[in-house]
Amino acid sequence: AYPFTVSGWIKADATAADASVLIWLGDKDVNDVYYLLRVSLTTGFAAIQPRNTTAFTTSGAVNLFGSFHYLTAVFASATSRLLNVDGVNVAEGTDSVLYSANVDRMSIGYSGRSTPDSFAKGIIGEVIGWSRALSIGEDMNNYLATKWRFVS
């Protein structure tokens, strides 16, 4: 249920045609119920996408290919989602998406449907989730506390 926050490090590689999923939460048996954090492999932009029948995508405008970045999706409520890149808010989504009680799977590096897809292309590190909405300050602190492991 809302609120929740997921984040992790990813070094995306532009070698596929669709999306490189960092974190996916969803109903393994229903393709149109999920909440994900990904990198588009056509643009290199981070995106969050909640879907309970209809998908609503919120994307940033920073190309992430070739180096590590810390991505965070804050799902605060049915009408409030934040996308942060490296501890900085880059986009906000406000379309109404009710939370589905049928979410029964979390996967890292791919969408965990009954037929998995959108496998991550690149390297993933330190994925974590919280059962609350993190503030931008908390997210920046997490970025700074772990940055030394991934960015030289």
Tab-separated table of C-alpha atoms in Angstrom:
chain	number	residue	atom	x	y	z
A	1	ALA	CA	0.000	0.000	0.000
A	2	TYR	CA	1.039	3.613	-0.363
A	3	PRO	CA	3.309	5.183	0.672
A	4	PHE	CA	6.531	3.405	-0.295
A	5	THR	CA	9.947	4.281	-1.703
A	6	VAL	CA	12.404	2.187	-3.728
A	7	SER	CA	15.917	3.104	-4.807
A	8	GLY	CA	19.154	1.677	-6.102
A	9	TRP	CA	22.257	2.250	-8.163
A	10	ILE	CA	22.363	1.391	-11.864
A	11	LYS	CA	24.908	1.739	-14.636
A	12	ALA	CA	22.721	1.325	-17.710
A	13	ASP	CA	24.048	0.011	-20.999
A	14	ALA	CA	22.276	1.063	-24.207
A	15	THR	CA	22.242	-2.345	-25.887
A	16	ALA	CA	18.539	-3.216	-26.040
A	17	ALA	CA	15.387	-1.774	-27.518
A	18	ASP	CA	13.003	-1.402	-24.579
A	19	ALA	CA	13.638	-0.701	-20.893
A	20	SER	CA	16.132	-1.748	-18.268
A	21	VAL	CA	14.160	-2.368	-15.065
A	22	LEU	CA	15.844	-1.574	-11.763
A	23	ILE	CA	12.926	-2.494	-9.457
A	24	TRP	CA	9.507	-3.987	-10.286
A	25	LEU	CA	6.627	-4.652	-7.873
A	26	GLY	CA	3.550	-6.241	-9.334
A	27	ASP	CA	1.006	-8.973	-9.799
A	28	LYS	CA	2.830	-11.833	-11.485
A	29	ASP	CA	-0.364	-13.079	-13.110
A	30	VAL	CA	-1.762	-9.778	-14.434
A	31	ASN	CA	0.403	-7.816	-16.877
A	32	ASP	CA	-1.264	-4.457	-16.242
A	33	VAL	CA	-0.723	-4.185	-12.451
A	34	TYR	CA	2.781	-3.017	-11.456
A	35	TYR	CA	4.950	-0.234	-10.040
A	36	LEU	CA	8.419	0.114	-11.515
A	37	LEU	CA	11.619	2.131	-11.645
A	38	ARG	CA	13.543	1.814	-14.908
A	39	VAL	CA	15.870	3.348	-17.470
A	40	SER	CA	14.563	3.744	-21.009
A	41	LEU	CA	17.017	2.155	-23.397
A	42	THR	CA	15.871	4.388	-26.249
A	43	THR	CA	16.446	7.706	-24.429
A	44	GLY	CA	18.617	6.809	-21.444
A	45	PHE	CA	16.166	8.638	-19.147
A	46	ALA	CA	15.054	7.305	-15.767
A	47	ALA	CA	11.327	6.695	-15.367
A	48	ILE	CA	8.803	5.564	-12.798
A	49	GLN	CA	5.628	3.867	-13.909
A	50	PRO	CA	2.672	2.867	-11.779
A	51	ARG	CA	0.012	0.846	-13.528
A	52	ASN	CA	-3.315	-0.451	-12.324
A	53	THR	CA	-4.967	-1.044	-15.726
A	54	THR	CA	-3.595	2.189	-17.302
A	55	ALA	CA	0.127	3.031	-17.248
A	56	PHE	CA	1.316	6.525	-16.340
A	57	THR	CA	4.988	7.215	-16.994
A	58	THR	CA	6.959	10.001	-15.330
A	59	SER	CA	10.423	10.521	-16.863
A	60	GLY	CA	13.460	12.620	-16.126
A	61	ALA	CA	15.496	14.297	-18.858
A	62	VAL	CA	19.025	13.236	-17.929
A	63	ASN	CA	20.800	10.627	-20.063
A	64	LEU	CA	22.099	7.963	-17.669
A	65	PHE	CA	24.085	5.760	-20.039
A	66	GLY	CA	27.700	4.951	-19.257
A	67	SER	CA	28.029	5.829	-15.552
A	68	PHE	CA	26.456	4.887	-12.234
A	69	HIS	CA	23.409	6.824	-11.032
A	70	TYR	CA	21.293	6.553	-7.888
A	71	LEU	CA	17.588	6.319	-8.799
A	72	THR	CA	14.718	6.733	-6.370
A	73	ALA	CA	10.969	6.384	-6.875
A	74	VAL	CA	8.808	7.829	-4.102
A	75	PHE	CA	5.242	6.536	-4.385
A	76	ALA	CA	3.692	8.848	-1.772
A	77	SER	CA	0.023	8.347	-2.663
A	78	ALA	CA	-2.318	7.529	-5.535
A	79	THR	CA	-1.685	11.030	-6.925
A	80	SER	CA	1.884	11.796	-5.845
A	81	ARG	CA	5.016	10.182	-7.258
A	82	LEU	CA	8.536	11.590	-7.305
A	83	LEU	CA	11.479	10.528	-9.458
A	84	ASN	CA	14.899	11.426	-8.087
A	85	VAL	CA	18.247	10.981	-9.827
A	86	ASP	CA	21.410	11.249	-7.720
A	87	GLY	CA	19.441	12.705	-4.804
A	88	VAL	CA	17.781	15.444	-6.881
A	89	ASN	CA	14.106	15.502	-7.852
A	90	VAL	CA	13.792	15.456	-11.662
A	91	ALA	CA	10.081	14.735	-12.190
A	92	GLU	CA	6.732	14.392	-10.461
A	93	GLY	CA	3.672	12.378	-11.449
A	94	THR	CA	0.149	13.283	-10.317
A	95	ASP	CA	-2.164	11.034	-12.355
A	96	SER	CA	-4.404	8.983	-10.075
A	97	VAL	CA	-3.348	5.325	-9.771
A	98	LEU	CA	-5.004	3.314	-7.007
A	99	TYR	CA	-2.761	0.791	-5.277
A	100	SER	CA	-3.587	-2.823	-6.096
A	101	ALA	CA	-3.812	-5.294	-3.220
A	102	ASN	CA	-2.864	-8.015	-5.736
A	103	VAL	CA	0.820	-7.067	-5.782
A	104	ASP	CA	2.550	-10.323	-4.906
A	105	ARG	CA	6.084	-10.100	-6.279
A	106	MET	CA	9.118	-7.833	-6.228
A	107	SER	CA	11.958	-8.301	-8.664
A	108	ILE	CA	15.292	-6.582	-9.155
A	109	GLY	CA	16.709	-6.264	-12.645
A	110	TYR	CA	13.625	-7.427	-14.571
A	111	SER	CA	9.836	-7.300	-14.592
A	112	GLY	CA	8.638	-10.300	-12.595
A	113	ARG	CA	5.540	-11.179	-14.575
A	114	SER	CA	4.649	-14.825	-15.170
A	115	THR	CA	6.827	-14.415	-18.291
A	116	PRO	CA	9.649	-12.102	-17.119
A	117	ASP	CA	10.948	-9.376	-19.440
A	118	SER	CA	12.740	-6.002	-19.533
A	119	PHE	CA	15.931	-7.482	-18.114
A	120	ALA	CA	18.418	-4.887	-16.875
A	121	LYS	CA	21.248	-4.142	-19.252
A	122	GLY	CA	24.171	-2.993	-17.158
A	123	ILE	CA	25.126	-3.214	-13.483
A	124	ILE	CA	22.830	-2.852	-10.437
A	125	GLY	CA	23.876	-2.213	-6.839
A	126	GLU	CA	22.410	-1.595	-3.379
A	127	VAL	CA	18.674	-1.791	-4.056
A	128	ILE	CA	16.521	-0.915	-1.046
A	129	GLY	CA	12.894	-0.233	-0.213
A	130	TRP	CA	11.047	1.633	2.532
A	131	SER	CA	7.407	1.414	3.606
A	132	ARG	CA	7.147	5.211	3.718
A	133	ALA	CA	7.767	8.220	1.486
A	134	LEU	CA	11.339	9.471	1.871
A	135	SER	CA	11.924	13.212	1.828
A	136	ILE	CA	14.270	14.731	-0.747
A	137	GLY	CA	16.738	15.426	2.081
A	138	GLU	CA	16.724	11.784	3.187
A	139	ASP	CA	17.227	10.664	-0.404
A	140	MET	CA	20.167	13.055	-0.871
A	141	ASN	CA	21.723	11.736	2.357
A	142	ASN	CA	21.386	8.143	1.092
A	143	TYR	CA	22.964	9.143	-2.227
A	144	LEU	CA	25.900	10.873	-0.521
A	145	ALA	CA	26.389	8.006	1.964
A	146	THR	CA	26.745	5.403	-0.800
A	147	LYS	CA	28.192	7.472	-3.657
A	148	TRP	CA	31.798	6.590	-2.800
A	149	ARG	CA	31.125	2.937	-3.707
A	150	PHE	CA	30.025	3.721	-7.248
A	151	VAL	CA	31.375	7.120	-8.360
A	152	SER	CA	35.075	7.883	-8.402
